[in-house]
Structures are given as structure tokens and as C-alpha cells.
mmCIF file of C-alpha atoms in Angstrom:
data_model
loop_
_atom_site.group_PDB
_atom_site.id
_atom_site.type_symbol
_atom_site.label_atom_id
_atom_site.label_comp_id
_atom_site.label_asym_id
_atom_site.label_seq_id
_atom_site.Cartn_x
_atom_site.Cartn_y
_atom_site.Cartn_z
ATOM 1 C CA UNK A 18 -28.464 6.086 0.979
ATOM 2 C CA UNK A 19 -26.514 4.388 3.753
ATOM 3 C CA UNK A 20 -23.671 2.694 2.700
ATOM 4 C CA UNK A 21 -22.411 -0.925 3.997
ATOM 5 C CA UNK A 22 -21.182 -0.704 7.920
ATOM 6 C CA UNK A 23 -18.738 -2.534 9.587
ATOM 7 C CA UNK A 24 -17.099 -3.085 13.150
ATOM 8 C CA UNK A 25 -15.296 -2.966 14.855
ATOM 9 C CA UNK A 26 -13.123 -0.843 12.358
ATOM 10 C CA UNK A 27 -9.932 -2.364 14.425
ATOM 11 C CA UNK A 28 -8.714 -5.283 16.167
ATOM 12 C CA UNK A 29 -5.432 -6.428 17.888
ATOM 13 C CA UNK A 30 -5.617 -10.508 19.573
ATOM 14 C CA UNK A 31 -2.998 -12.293 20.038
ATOM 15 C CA UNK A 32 -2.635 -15.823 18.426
ATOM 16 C CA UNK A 33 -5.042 -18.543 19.429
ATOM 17 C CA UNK A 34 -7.571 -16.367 20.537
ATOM 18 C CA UNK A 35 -11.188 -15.465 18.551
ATOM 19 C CA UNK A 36 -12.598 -12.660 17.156
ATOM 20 C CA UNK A 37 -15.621 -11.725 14.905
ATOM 21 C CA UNK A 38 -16.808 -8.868 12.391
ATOM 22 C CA UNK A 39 -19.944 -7.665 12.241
ATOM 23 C CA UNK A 40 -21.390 -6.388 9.004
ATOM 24 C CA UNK A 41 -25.017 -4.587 8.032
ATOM 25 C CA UNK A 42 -25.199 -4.539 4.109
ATOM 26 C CA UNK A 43 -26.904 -1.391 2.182
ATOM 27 C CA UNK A 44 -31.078 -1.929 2.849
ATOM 28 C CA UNK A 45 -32.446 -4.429 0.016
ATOM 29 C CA UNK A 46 -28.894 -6.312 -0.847
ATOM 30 C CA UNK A 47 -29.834 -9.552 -0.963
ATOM 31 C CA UNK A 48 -26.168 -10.457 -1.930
ATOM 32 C CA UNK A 49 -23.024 -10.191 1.180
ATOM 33 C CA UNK A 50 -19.699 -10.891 0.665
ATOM 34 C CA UNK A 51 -17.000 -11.091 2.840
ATOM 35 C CA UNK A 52 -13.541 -10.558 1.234
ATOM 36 C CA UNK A 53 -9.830 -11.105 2.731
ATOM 37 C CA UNK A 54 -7.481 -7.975 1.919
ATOM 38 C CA UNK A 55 -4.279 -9.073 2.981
ATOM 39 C CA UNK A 56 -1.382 -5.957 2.800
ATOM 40 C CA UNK A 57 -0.103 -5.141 -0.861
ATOM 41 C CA UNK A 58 -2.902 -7.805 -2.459
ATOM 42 C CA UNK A 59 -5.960 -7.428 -4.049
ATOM 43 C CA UNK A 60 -9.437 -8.383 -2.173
ATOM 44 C CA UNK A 61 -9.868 -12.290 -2.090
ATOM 45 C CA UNK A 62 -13.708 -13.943 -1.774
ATOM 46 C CA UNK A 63 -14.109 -15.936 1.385
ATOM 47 C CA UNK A 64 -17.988 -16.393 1.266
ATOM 48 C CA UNK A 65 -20.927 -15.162 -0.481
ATOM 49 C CA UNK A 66 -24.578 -15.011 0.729
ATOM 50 C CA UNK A 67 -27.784 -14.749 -0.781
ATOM 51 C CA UNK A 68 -30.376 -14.026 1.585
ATOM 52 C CA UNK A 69 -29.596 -16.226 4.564
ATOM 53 C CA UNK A 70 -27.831 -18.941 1.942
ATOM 54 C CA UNK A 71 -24.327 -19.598 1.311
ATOM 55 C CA UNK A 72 -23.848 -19.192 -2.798
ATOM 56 C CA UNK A 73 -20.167 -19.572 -2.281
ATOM 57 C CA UNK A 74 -17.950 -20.718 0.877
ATOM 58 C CA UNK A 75 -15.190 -22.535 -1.502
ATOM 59 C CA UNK A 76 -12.360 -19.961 -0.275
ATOM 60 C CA UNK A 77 -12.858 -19.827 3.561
ATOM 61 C CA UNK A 78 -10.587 -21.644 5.723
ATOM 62 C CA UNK A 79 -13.663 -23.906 7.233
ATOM 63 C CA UNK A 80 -11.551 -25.333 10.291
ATOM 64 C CA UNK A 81 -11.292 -22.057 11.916
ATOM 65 C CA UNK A 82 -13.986 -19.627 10.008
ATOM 66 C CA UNK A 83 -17.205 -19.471 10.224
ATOM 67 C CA UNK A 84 -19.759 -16.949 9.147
ATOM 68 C CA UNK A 85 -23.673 -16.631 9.437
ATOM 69 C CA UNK A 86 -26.159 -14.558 8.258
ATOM 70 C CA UNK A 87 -29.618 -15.779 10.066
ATOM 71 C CA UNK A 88 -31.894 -13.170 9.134
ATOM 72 C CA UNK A 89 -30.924 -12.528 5.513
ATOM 73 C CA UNK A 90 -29.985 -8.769 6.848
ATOM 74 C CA UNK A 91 -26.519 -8.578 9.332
ATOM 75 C CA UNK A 92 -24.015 -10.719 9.146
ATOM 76 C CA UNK A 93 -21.396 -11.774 11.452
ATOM 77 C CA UNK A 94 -17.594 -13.620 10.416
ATOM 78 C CA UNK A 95 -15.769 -15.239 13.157
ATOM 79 C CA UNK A 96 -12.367 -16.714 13.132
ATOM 80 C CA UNK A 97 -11.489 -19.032 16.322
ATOM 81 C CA UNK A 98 -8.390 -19.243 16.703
ATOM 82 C CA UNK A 99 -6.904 -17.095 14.816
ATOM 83 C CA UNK A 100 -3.165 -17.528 13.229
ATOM 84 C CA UNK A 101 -0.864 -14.873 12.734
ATOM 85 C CA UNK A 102 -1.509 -15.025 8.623
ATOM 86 C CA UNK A 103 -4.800 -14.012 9.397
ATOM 87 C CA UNK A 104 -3.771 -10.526 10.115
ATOM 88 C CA UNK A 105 -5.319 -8.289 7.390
ATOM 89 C CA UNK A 106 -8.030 -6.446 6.143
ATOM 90 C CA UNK A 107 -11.411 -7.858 6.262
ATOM 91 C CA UNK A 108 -14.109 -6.260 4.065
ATOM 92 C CA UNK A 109 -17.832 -6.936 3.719
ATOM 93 C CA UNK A 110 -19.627 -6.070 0.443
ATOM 94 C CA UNK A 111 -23.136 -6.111 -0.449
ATOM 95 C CA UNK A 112 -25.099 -5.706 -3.994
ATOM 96 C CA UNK A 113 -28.578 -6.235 -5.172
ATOM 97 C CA UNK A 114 -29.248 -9.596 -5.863
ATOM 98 C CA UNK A 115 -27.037 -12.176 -7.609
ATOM 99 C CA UNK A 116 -27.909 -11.064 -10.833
ATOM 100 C CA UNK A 117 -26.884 -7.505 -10.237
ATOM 101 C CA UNK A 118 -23.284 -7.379 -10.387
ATOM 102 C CA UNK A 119 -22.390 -3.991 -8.724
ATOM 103 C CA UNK A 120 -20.785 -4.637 -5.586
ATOM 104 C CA UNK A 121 -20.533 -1.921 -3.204
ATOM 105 C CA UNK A 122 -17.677 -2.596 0.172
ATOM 106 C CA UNK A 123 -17.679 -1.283 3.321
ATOM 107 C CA UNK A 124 -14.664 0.228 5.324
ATOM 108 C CA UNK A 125 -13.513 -2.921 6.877
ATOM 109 C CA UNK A 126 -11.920 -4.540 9.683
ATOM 110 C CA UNK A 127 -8.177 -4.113 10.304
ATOM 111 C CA UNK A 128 -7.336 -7.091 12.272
ATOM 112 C CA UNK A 129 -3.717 -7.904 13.412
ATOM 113 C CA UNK A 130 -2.557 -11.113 15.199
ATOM 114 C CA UNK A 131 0.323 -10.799 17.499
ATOM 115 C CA UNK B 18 -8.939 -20.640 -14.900
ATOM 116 C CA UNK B 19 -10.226 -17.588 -12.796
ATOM 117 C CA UNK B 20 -6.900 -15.869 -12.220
ATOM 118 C CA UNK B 21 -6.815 -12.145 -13.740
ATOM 119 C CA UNK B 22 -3.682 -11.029 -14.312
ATOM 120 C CA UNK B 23 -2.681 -6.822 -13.509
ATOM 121 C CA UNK B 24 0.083 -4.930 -15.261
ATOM 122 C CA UNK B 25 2.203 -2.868 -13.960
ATOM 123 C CA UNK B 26 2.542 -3.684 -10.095
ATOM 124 C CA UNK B 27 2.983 0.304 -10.304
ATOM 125 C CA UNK B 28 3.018 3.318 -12.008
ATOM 126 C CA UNK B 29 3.998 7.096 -11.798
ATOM 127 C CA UNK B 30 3.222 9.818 -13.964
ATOM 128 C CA UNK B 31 3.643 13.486 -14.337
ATOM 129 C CA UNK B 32 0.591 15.287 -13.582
ATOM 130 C CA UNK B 33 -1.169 16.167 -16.537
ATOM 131 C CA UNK B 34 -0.010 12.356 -18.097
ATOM 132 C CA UNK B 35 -2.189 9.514 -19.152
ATOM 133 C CA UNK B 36 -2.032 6.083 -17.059
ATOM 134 C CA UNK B 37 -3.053 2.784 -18.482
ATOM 135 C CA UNK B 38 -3.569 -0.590 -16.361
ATOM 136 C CA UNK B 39 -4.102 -3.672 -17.861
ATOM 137 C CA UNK B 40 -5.730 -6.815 -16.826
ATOM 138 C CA UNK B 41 -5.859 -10.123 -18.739
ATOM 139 C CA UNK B 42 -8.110 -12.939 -17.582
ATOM 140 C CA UNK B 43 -8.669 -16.695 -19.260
ATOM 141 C CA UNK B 44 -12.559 -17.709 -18.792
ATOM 142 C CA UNK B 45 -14.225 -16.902 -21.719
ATOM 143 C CA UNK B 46 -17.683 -17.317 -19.437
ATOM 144 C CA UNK B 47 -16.833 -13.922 -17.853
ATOM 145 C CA UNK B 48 -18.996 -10.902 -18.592
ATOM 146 C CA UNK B 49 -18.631 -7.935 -16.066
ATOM 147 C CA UNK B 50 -15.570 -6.263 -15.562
ATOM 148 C CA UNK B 51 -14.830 -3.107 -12.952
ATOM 149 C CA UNK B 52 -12.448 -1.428 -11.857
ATOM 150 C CA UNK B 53 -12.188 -0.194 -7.961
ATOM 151 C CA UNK B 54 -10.053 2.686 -6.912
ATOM 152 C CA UNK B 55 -8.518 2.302 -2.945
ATOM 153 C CA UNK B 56 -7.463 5.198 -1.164
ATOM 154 C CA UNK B 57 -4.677 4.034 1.571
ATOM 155 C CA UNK B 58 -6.803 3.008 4.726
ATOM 156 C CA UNK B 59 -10.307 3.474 2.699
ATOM 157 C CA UNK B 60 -12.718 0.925 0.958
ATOM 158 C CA UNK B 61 -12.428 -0.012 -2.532
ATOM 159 C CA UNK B 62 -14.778 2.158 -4.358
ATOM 160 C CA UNK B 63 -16.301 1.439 -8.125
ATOM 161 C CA UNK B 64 -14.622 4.002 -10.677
ATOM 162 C CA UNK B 65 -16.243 2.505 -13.888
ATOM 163 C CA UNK B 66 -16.906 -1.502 -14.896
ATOM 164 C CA UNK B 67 -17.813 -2.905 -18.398
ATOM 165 C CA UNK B 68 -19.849 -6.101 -19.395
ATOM 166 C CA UNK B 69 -18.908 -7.972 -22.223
ATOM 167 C CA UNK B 70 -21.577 -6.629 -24.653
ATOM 168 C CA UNK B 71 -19.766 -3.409 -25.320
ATOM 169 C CA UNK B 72 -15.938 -2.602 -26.324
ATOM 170 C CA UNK B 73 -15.896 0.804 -24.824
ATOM 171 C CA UNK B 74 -17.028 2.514 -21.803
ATOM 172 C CA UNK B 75 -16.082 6.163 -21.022
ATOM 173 C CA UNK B 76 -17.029 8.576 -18.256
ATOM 174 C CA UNK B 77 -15.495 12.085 -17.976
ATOM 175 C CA UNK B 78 -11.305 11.056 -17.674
ATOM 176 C CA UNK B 79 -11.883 7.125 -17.397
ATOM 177 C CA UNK B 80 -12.066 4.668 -19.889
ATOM 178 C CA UNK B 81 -12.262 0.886 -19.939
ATOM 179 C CA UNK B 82 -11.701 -1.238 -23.318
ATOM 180 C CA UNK B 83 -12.646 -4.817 -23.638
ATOM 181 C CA UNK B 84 -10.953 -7.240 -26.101
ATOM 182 C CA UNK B 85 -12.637 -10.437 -25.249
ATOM 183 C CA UNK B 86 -10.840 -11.584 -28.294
ATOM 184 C CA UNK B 87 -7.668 -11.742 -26.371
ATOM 185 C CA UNK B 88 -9.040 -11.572 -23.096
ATOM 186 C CA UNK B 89 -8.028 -8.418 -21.775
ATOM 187 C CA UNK B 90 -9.618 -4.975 -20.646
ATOM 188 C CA UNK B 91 -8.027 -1.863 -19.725
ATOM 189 C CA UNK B 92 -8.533 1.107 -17.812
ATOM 190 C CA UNK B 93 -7.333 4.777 -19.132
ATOM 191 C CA UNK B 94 -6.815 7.894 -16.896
ATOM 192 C CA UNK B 95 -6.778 11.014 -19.145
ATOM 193 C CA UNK B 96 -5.244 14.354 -17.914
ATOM 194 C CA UNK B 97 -4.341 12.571 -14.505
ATOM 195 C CA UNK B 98 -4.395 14.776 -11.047
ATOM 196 C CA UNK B 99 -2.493 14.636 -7.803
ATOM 197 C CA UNK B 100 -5.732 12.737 -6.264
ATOM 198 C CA UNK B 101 -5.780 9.888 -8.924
ATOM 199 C CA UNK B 102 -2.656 8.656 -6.886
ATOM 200 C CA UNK B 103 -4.021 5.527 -4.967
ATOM 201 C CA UNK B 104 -4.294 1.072 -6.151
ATOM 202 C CA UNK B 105 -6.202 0.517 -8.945
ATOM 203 C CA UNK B 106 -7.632 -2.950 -8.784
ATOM 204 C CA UNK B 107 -9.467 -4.861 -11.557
ATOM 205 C CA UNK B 108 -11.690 -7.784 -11.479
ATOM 206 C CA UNK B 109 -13.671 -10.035 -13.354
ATOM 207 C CA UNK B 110 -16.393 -12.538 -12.814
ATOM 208 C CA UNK B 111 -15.012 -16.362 -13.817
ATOM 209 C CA UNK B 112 -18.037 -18.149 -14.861
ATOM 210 C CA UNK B 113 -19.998 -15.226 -15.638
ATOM 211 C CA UNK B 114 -21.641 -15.625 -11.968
ATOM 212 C CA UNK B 115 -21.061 -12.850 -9.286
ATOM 213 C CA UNK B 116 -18.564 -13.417 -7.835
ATOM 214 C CA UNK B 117 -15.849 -11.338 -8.527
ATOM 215 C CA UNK B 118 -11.853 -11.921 -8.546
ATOM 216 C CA UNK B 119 -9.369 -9.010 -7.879
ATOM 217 C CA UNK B 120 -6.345 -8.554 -9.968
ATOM 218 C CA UNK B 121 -2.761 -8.006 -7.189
ATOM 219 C CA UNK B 122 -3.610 -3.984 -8.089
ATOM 220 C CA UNK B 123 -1.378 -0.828 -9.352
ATOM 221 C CA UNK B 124 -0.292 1.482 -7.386
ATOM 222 C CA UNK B 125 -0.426 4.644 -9.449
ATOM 223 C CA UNK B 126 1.258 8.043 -8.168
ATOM 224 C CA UNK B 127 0.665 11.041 -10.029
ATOM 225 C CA UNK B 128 3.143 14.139 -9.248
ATOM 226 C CA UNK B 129 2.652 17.603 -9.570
#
């Protein structure tokens, strides 16, 4: 079973400037998470999907994130512009439906703001 | 609130040594409860997770206990090996929905 893919695996920008993540969940999650791993801390929630619905968007900074997942399948994150405390980890994670709890994460996005 | 709470920030043991982790949380809604091992530069991969309907879960040299009494569940490494080093991180589900919130982690280094 293929697990949950991201990229790009690594990004450099400098300040001001935008970026997005792409991420394709394992086949039949219905559930997506995106999750902000900043260095030394544990995984923080920015926004949860089910299907093509946002269950959960109470963490992400909303004046200069966005995220989208149209089809219910991919989804994409986007940060415009981007601040230097934005550099971190950025890690999607997909499970069954909302009622299964097992969440399963893919190898992220290493982004760093100069 | 839906804070969980991770002792110690880190550990090191002898290899050979058990490790314990614990995690205390404060909603008394929350019912699932895993623990994910991280590798430096890897993803953060499921060891073993616990819902509230059980005290004990075991598999091979990993535990987990649940006190929901007192609101806090641990993790226990038995007979600990050179690749065990890496951050543990617990988490817990606040409202008993899934979404899950990550304790700070332990950084746990085993030596030969």
C-alpha cells in the first residue's frame, strides 16, 4: 500500500514571497491533515479535511494560509507571504474517515524562510 | 483544556535499560491515545496507541498504560536497543473527535 506523498520534500524563499505543498493522501482516506512541525516541537494541527470539507481550520494563520482540497483526493497548502517563523516542517497526514482515528503522515516539506 | 503535557524533554539509557515517557492531558472527553516514534529527518510513524476502553496495551517491547483516573498514559520500552534512540511524541484527541494534539516529545538515546 502506498503511503501519503508529499512535495516538494524542500524549499528555501526568502521572506515575502509564496510557496505551496502539495499532498496525495493513502487511496480511500477520506480524512487530510496538514500539521506544522516547527524544530524541537511536537506536530501542531493547522487544518483538517473530510472529503473536500474543512472539519477543522481553527489553527491556521487565515491572513496568509490557505489550503484546498477540490476533489476530495490531493490537496494543496499555500502560504503567501511567508514570514520567517514560518520556517519548519510541514507534514500532511491522512486516515480513514473521521471516525477512524489512525493517522498515518507523510515525509513532509522542509521549508526555510530567509 | 487540550494541552497534553510530555515528561522528560529527554532521556538516555544504557542499552539493555527500560525507558518510560509520560504524558498527562485534562479533557476527560478524550478517548484515543498513540504514540509516534520520529527518526531525525523522517515522518512520525505510529509505534502503538490506546483508546480509553482498555488500561493496557502491549506489543512485543512496547507498552502503553492508561489512567484516565488521573489523566495520564504512558509508554514503556523494555530491553531498549541502539535504534530505539529517536523523539517519542504522544498525543491525544481533546473532545474525543479526531483531531489529535502532540505532546513537545522526548528525545530518547539509548547507548551501547
Amino acid at each position: 500500500e502506498a503511503g501519503v506523498a508529499q512535495s516538494p520534500r524542500y524549499k528555501i524563499i526568502e521572506k515575502r514571497q509564496s510557496v505551496a505543498f502539495w499532498c496525495n493522501p493513502i487511496s480511500g482516506h477520506a480524512t487530510l491533515y496538514w500539521y506544522q512541525q516547527i524544530l524541537g516541537q511536537g506536530p501542531k494541527l493547522l487544518i483538517q479535511f473530510q472529503n473536500n470539507g474543512v472539519v477543522d481550520d481553527s489553527q491556521l494563520p487565515k491572513d496568509r494560509f490557505s489550503a484546498e482540497r477540490l476533489k476530495g483526493v490531493d490537496s494543496t497548502l499555500k502560504i503567501q507571504p511567508a514570514k520567517l517563523e514560518d520556517s519548519a516542517v510541514y507534514l500532511c497526514a491522512s486516515s480513514l474517515d473521521f471516525r477512524t482515528d489512525t493517522q498515518y503522515f507523510g515525509p513532509g516539506t522542509r521549508l526555510t524562510v530567509l | 483544556g487540550e494541552n497534553v503535557e510530555q515528561h522528560p524533554s529527554t532521556l538516555s539509557v544504557q542499552e539493555g535499560d527500560s525507558a518510560v515517557i509520560k504524558c498527562t492531558y485534562s479533557d476527560s472527553a478524550s478517548n484515543y491515545f498513540p504514540w509516534y516514534k520520529q527518526e531525525l529527518g523522517k515522518r512520525p510513524q505510529l509505534i502503538i496507541d490506546i483508546r480509553s476502553n482498555v488500561g493496557e496495551k502491549k506489543d512485543q517491547r512496547i507498552a502503553v498504560t492508561l489512567n484516565k483516573t488521573a489523566k495520564h498514559f504512558s509508554l514503556h520500552i523494555t530491553e531498549t536497543q541502539p535504534e530505539d534512540s529517536a523523539v517519542y511524541f504522544c498525543a491525544q484527541n481533546p473532545g474525543g473527535y479526531n483531531k489529535l494534539i502532540f505532546g513537545a516529545g522526548t528525545r530518547l538515546a539509548v547507548h551501547p
